[in-house]
mmCIF file of C-alpha atoms in Angstrom:
data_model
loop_
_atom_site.group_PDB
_atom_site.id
_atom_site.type_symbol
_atom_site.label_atom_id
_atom_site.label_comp_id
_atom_site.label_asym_id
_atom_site.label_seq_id
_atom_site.Cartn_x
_atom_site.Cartn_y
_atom_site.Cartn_z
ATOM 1 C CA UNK A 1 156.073 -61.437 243.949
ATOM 2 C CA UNK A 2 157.623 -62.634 240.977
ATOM 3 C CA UNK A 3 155.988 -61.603 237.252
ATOM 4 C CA UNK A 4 156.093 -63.497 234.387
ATOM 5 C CA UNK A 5 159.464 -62.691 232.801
ATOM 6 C CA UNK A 6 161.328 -63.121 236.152
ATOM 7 C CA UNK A 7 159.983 -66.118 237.222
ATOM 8 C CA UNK A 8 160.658 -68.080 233.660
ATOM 9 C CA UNK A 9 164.403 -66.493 233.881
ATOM 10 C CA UNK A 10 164.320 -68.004 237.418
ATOM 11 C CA UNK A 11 163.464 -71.197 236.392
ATOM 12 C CA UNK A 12 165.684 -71.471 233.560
ATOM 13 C CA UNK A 13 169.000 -70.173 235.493
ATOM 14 C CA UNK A 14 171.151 -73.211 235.613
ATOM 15 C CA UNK A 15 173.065 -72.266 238.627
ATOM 16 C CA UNK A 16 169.579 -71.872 240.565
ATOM 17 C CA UNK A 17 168.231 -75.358 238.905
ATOM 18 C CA UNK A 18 171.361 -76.954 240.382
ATOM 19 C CA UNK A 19 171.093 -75.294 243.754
ATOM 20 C CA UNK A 20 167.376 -76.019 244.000
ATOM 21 C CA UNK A 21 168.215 -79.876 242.858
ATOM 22 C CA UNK A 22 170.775 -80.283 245.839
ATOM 23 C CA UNK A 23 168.973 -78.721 248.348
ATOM 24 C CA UNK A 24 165.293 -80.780 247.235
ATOM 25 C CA UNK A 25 167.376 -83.929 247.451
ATOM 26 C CA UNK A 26 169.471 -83.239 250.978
ATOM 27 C CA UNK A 27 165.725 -82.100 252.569
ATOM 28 C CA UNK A 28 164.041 -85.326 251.023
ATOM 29 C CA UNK A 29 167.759 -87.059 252.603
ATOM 30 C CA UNK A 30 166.618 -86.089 255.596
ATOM 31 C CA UNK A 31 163.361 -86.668 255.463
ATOM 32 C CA UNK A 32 164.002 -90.283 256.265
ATOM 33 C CA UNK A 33 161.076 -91.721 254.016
ATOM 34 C CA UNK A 34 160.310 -95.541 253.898
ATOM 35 C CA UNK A 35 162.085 -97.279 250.779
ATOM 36 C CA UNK A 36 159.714 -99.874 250.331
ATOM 37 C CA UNK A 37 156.353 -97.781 248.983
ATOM 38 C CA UNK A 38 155.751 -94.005 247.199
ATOM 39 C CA UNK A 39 154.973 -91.231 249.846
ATOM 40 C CA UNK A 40 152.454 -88.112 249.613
ATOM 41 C CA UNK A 41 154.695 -85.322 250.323
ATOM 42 C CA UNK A 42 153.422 -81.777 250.767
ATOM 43 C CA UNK A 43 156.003 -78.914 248.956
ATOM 44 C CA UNK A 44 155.816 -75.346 250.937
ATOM 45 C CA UNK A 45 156.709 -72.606 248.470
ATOM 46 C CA UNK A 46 156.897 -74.743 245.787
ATOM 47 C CA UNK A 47 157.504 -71.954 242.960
ATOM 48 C CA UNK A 48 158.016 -73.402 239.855
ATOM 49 C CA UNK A 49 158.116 -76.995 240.651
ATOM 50 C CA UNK A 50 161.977 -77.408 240.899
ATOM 51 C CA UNK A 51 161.985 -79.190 243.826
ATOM 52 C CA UNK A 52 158.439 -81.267 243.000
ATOM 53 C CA UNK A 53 160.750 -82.297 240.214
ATOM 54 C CA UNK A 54 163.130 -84.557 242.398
ATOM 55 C CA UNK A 55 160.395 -85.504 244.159
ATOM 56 C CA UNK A 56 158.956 -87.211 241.395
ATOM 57 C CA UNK A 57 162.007 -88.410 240.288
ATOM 58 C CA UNK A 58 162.614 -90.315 243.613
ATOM 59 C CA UNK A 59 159.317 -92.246 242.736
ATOM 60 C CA UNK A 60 156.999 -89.946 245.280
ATOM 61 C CA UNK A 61 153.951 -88.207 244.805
ATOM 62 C CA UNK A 62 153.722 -84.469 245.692
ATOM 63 C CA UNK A 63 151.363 -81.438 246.127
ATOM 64 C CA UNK A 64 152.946 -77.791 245.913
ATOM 65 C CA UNK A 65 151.587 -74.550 247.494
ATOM 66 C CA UNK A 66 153.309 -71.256 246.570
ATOM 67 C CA UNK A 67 151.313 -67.219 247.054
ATOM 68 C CA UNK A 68 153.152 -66.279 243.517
ATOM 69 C CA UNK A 69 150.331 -66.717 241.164
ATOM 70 C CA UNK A 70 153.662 -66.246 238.221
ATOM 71 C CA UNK A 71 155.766 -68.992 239.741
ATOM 72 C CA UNK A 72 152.534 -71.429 239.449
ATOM 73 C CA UNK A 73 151.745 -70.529 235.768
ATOM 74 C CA UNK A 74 155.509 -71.406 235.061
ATOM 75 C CA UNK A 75 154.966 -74.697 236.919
ATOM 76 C CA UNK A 76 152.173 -75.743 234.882
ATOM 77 C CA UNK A 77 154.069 -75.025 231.598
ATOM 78 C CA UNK A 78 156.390 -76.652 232.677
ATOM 79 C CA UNK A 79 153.794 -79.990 233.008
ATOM 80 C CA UNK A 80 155.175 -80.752 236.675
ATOM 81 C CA UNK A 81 154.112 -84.026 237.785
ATOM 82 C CA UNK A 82 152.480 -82.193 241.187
ATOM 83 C CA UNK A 83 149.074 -81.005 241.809
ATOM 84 C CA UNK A 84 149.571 -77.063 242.657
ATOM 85 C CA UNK A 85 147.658 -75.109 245.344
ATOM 86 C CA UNK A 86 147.770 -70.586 244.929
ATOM 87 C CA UNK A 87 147.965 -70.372 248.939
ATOM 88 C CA UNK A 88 149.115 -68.256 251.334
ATOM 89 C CA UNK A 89 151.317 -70.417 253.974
ATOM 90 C CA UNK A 90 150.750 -67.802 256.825
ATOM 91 C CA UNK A 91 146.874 -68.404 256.550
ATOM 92 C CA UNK A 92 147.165 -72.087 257.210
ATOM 93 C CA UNK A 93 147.789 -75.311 255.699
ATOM 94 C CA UNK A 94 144.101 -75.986 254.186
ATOM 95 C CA UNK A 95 144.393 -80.146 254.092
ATOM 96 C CA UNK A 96 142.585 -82.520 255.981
ATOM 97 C CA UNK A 97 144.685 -84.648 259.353
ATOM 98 C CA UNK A 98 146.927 -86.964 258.903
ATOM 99 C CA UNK A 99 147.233 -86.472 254.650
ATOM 100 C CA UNK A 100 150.978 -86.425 254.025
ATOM 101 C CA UNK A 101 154.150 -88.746 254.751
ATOM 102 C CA UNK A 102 156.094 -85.551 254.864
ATOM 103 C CA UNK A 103 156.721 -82.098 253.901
ATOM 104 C CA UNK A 104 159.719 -79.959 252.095
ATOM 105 C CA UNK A 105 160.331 -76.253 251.732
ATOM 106 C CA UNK A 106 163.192 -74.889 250.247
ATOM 107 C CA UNK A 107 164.195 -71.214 250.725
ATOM 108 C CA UNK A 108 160.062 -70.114 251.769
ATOM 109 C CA UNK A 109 159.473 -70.039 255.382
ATOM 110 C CA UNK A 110 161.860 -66.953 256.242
ATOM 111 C CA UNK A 111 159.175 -64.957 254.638
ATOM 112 C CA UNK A 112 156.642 -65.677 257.064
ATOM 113 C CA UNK A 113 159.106 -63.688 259.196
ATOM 114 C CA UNK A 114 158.090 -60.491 257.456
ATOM 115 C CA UNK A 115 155.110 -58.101 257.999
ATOM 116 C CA UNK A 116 154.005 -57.027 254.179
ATOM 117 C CA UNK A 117 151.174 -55.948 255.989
ATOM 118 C CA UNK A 118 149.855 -54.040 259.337
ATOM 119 C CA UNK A 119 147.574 -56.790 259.811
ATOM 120 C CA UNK A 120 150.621 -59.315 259.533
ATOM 121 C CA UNK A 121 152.044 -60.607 262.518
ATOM 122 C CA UNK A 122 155.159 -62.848 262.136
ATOM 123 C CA UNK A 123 154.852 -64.952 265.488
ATOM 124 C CA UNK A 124 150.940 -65.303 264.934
ATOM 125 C CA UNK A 125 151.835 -66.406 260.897
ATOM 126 C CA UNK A 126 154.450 -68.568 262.143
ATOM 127 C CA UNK A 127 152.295 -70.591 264.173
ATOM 128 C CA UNK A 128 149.391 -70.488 262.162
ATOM 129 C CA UNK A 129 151.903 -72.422 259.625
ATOM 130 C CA UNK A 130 153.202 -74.598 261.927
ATOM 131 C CA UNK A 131 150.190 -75.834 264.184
ATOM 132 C CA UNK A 132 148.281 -76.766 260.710
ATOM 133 C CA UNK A 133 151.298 -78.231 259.255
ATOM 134 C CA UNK A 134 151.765 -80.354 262.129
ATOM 135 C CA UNK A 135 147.849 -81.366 261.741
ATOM 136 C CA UNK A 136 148.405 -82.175 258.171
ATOM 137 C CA UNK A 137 151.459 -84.488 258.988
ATOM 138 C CA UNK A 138 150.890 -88.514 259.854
ATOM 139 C CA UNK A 139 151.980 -89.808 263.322
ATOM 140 C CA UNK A 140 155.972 -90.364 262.915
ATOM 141 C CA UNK A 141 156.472 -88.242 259.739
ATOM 142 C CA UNK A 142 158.749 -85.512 259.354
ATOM 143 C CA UNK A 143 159.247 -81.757 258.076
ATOM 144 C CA UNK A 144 162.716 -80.525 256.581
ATOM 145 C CA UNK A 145 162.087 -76.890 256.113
ATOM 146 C CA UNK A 146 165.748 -75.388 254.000
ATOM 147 C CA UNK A 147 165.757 -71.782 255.134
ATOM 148 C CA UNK A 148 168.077 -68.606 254.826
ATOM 149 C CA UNK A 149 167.535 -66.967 258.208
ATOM 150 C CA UNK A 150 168.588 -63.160 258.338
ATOM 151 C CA UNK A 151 169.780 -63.210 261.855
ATOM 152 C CA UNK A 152 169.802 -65.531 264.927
ATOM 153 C CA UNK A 153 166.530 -63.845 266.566
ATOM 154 C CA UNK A 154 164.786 -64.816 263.255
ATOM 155 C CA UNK A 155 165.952 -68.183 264.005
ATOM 156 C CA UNK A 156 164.838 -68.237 267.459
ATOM 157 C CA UNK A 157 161.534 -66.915 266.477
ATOM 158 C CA UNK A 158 160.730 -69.734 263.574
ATOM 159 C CA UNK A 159 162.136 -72.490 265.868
ATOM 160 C CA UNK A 160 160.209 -71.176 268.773
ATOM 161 C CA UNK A 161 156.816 -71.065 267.103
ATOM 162 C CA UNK A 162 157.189 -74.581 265.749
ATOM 163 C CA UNK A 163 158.396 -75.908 269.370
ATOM 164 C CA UNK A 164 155.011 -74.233 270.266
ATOM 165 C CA UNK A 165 152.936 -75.811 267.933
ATOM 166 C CA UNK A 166 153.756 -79.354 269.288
ATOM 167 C CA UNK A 167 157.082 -80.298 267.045
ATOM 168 C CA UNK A 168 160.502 -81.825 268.344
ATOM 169 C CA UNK A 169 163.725 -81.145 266.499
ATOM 170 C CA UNK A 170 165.521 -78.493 265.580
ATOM 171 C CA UNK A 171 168.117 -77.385 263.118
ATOM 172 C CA UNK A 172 170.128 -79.660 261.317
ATOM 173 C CA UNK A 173 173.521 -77.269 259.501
ATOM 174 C CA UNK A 174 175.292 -78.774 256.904
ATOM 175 C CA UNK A 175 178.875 -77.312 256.144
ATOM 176 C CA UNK A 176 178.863 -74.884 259.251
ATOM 177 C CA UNK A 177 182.153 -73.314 259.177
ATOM 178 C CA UNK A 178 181.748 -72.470 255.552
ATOM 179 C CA UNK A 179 180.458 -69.112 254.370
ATOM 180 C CA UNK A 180 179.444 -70.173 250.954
ATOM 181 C CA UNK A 181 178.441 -73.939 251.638
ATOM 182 C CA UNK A 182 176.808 -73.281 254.923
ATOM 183 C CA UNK A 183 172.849 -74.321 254.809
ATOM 184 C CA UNK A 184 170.485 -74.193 257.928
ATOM 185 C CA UNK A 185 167.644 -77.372 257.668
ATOM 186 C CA UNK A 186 164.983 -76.957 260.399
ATOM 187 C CA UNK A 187 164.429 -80.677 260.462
ATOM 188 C CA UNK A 188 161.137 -81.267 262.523
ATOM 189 C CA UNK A 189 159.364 -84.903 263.936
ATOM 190 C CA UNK A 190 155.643 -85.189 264.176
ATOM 191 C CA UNK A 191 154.352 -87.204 267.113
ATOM 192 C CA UNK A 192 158.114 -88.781 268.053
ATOM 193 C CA UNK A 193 161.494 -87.521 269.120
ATOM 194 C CA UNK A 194 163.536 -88.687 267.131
ATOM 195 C CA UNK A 195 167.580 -88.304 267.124
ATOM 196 C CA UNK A 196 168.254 -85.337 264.566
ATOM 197 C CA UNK A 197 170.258 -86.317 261.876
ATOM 198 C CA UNK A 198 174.042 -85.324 261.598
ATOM 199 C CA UNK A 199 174.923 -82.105 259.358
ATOM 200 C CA UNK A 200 176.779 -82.699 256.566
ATOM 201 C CA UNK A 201 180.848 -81.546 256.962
ATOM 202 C CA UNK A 202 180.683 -81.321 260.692
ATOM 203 C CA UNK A 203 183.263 -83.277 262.988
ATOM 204 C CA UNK A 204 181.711 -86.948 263.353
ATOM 205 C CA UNK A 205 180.227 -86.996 267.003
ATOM 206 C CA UNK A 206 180.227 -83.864 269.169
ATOM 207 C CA UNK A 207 177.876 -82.242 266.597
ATOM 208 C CA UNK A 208 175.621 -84.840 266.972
ATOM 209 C CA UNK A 209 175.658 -85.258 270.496
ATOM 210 C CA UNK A 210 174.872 -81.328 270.437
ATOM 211 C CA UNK A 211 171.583 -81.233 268.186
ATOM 212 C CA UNK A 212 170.247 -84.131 270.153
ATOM 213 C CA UNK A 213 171.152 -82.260 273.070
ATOM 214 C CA UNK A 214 168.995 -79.256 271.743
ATOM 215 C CA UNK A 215 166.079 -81.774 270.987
ATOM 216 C CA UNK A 216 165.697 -82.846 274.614
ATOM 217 C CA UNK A 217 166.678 -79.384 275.841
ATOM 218 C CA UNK A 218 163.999 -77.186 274.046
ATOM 219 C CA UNK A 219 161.749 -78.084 276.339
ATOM 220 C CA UNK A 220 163.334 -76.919 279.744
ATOM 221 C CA UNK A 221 163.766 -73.303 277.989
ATOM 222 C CA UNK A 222 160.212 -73.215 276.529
ATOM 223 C CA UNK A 223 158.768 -73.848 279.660
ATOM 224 C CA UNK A 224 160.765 -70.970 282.088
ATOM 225 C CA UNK A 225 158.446 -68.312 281.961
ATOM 226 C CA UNK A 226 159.979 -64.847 280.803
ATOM 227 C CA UNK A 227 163.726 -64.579 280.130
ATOM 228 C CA UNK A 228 166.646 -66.333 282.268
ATOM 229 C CA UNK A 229 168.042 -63.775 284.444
ATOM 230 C CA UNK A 230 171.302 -62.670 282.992
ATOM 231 C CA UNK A 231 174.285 -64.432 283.874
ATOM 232 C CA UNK A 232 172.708 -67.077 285.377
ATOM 233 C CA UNK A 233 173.697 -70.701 284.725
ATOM 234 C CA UNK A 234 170.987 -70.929 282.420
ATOM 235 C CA UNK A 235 170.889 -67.805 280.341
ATOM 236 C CA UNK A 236 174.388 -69.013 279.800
ATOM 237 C CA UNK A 237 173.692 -72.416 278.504
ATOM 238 C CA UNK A 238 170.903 -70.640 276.484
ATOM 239 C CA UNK A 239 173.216 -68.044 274.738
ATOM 240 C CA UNK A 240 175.427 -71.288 274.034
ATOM 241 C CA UNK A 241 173.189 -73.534 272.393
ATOM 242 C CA UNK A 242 171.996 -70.249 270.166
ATOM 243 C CA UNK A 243 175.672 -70.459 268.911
ATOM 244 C CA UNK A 244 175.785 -73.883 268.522
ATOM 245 C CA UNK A 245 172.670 -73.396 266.477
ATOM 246 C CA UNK A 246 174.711 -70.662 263.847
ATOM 247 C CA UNK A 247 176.962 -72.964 263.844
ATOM 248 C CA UNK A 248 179.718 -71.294 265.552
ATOM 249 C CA UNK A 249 182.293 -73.418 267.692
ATOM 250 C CA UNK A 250 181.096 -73.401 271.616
ATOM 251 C CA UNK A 251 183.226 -74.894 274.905
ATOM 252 C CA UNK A 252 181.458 -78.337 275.681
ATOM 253 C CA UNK A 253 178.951 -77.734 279.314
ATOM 254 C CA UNK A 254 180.420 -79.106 282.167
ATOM 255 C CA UNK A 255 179.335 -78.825 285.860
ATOM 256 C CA UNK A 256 181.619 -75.934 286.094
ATOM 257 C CA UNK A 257 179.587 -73.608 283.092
ATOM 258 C CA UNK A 258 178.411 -70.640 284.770
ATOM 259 C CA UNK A 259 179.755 -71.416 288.211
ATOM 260 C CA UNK A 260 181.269 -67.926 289.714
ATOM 261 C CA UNK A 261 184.825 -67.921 289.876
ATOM 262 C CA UNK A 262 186.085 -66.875 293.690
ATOM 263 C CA UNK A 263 187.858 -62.996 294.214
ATOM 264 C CA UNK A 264 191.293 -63.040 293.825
ATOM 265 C CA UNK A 265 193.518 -60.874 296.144
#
């Protein structure tokens, strides 16, 4: 957890204020909110109110929850616009069906990935998170959750979990081939599959037919029970779209993917 000092010198870094600004306003982006009429949204690791600021800014109402009691005291000095919930995420989202148009989190839910304690389990957290999250969400709304994954399992894992807990989507990955720009959006519709949007400097089409392939194919790979046997045409296509997902550049899938080449003589 943060303490005081750090999480005022947090909040007034000007780098991290700008970072924090562009991410809040690509997750809001995606969020895809109606222009005609102010939206509840719900903020998950809301810290210090950063992002709650462009939220407010963009005419919406918000509500943040954060488990650093120091990032909330720094919020409410700060006179943020948002009402502000001390919560852990991994216990549940503690609002009543149906309450929010939407829901942000920028740089939080990777944590829920970590066991701070023996009692923690990350899948069980994860899903705790997700299965009330997608409770608290109205019919047709959306989650964009900005994360900094540490590895592709720990991708797997969060995606997983919120596949389980009755959400479509998957990750949206704006600037993939850069090392610096690159940022991983698990963009997630409640009640609808919808077409995920397109990341930002990827080439116009194929990535887009690709994350609406993943969309439709999340399914078929949730549902095989145990692991693809290796090699197979299927643990192939599996390993693929996992690369796709890191954004990483992948041969398209044609009918000849995984087909066994004959013995040559």
């Amino acid at each position: 957890f943060y303490d005081e000092a750090e999480a005022r010198k947090y909040t007034q870094n000007s780098r991290v204020v700008e970072i924090q600004s562009q991410m809040s306003e690509r997750a809001v982006e995606l969020l895809g909110l109606p222009e005609d009429r102010p939206c509840l949204l719900l903020d998950v690791g809301c810290g210090s109110g950063l992002s709650g600021d462009y939220i407010s800014e963009e005419g919406h109402y918000w509500i943040g929850m954060d488990i650093s009691p120091a990032m909330l005291d720094v919020a409410v000095e700060r006179e943020v616009e948002g009402d502000l919930l001390l919560a852990d995420v991994g216990h549940g989202i503690p609002f009543r069906p149906g309450m929010f148009d939407g829901c942000i989190s920028i740089s939080a839910v990777q944590w829920l990935c970590n066991a701070d304690k023996k009692s923690h389990s990350p899948p069980k957290r994860l899903y705790r998170f997700f299965s009330t999250l997608y409770t608290a969400l109205a019919r047709g709304s959306r989650a964009v959750l900005q994360l900094y994954p540490e590895n592709s399992e720990q991708l797997e894992l969060i995606t997983a979990q919120a596949m389980r807990a009755g959400f479509t989507g998957g990750m949206v990955v704006d600037y993939p081939n850069s090392a610096k720009a690159k940022k991983f959006f698990l963009c997630l519709f409640v009640g609808t599959s919808g077409t995920l949007p397109k990341g930002l400097g990827t080439e116009c089409g194929t990535e887009e037919l690709q994350q609406a392939k993943f969309t439709n194919e999340r399914t078929r790979f949730r549902n095989v029970k145990g692991k693809s046997v290796k090699k197979s045409r299927d643990w192939i296509l599996e390993k693929k779209e996992r690369r796709r997902r890191q954004g990483k550049e992948v041969r398209p899938d044609t009918k000849y993917t995984g087909r066994k080449r004959r013995p040559h003589f």
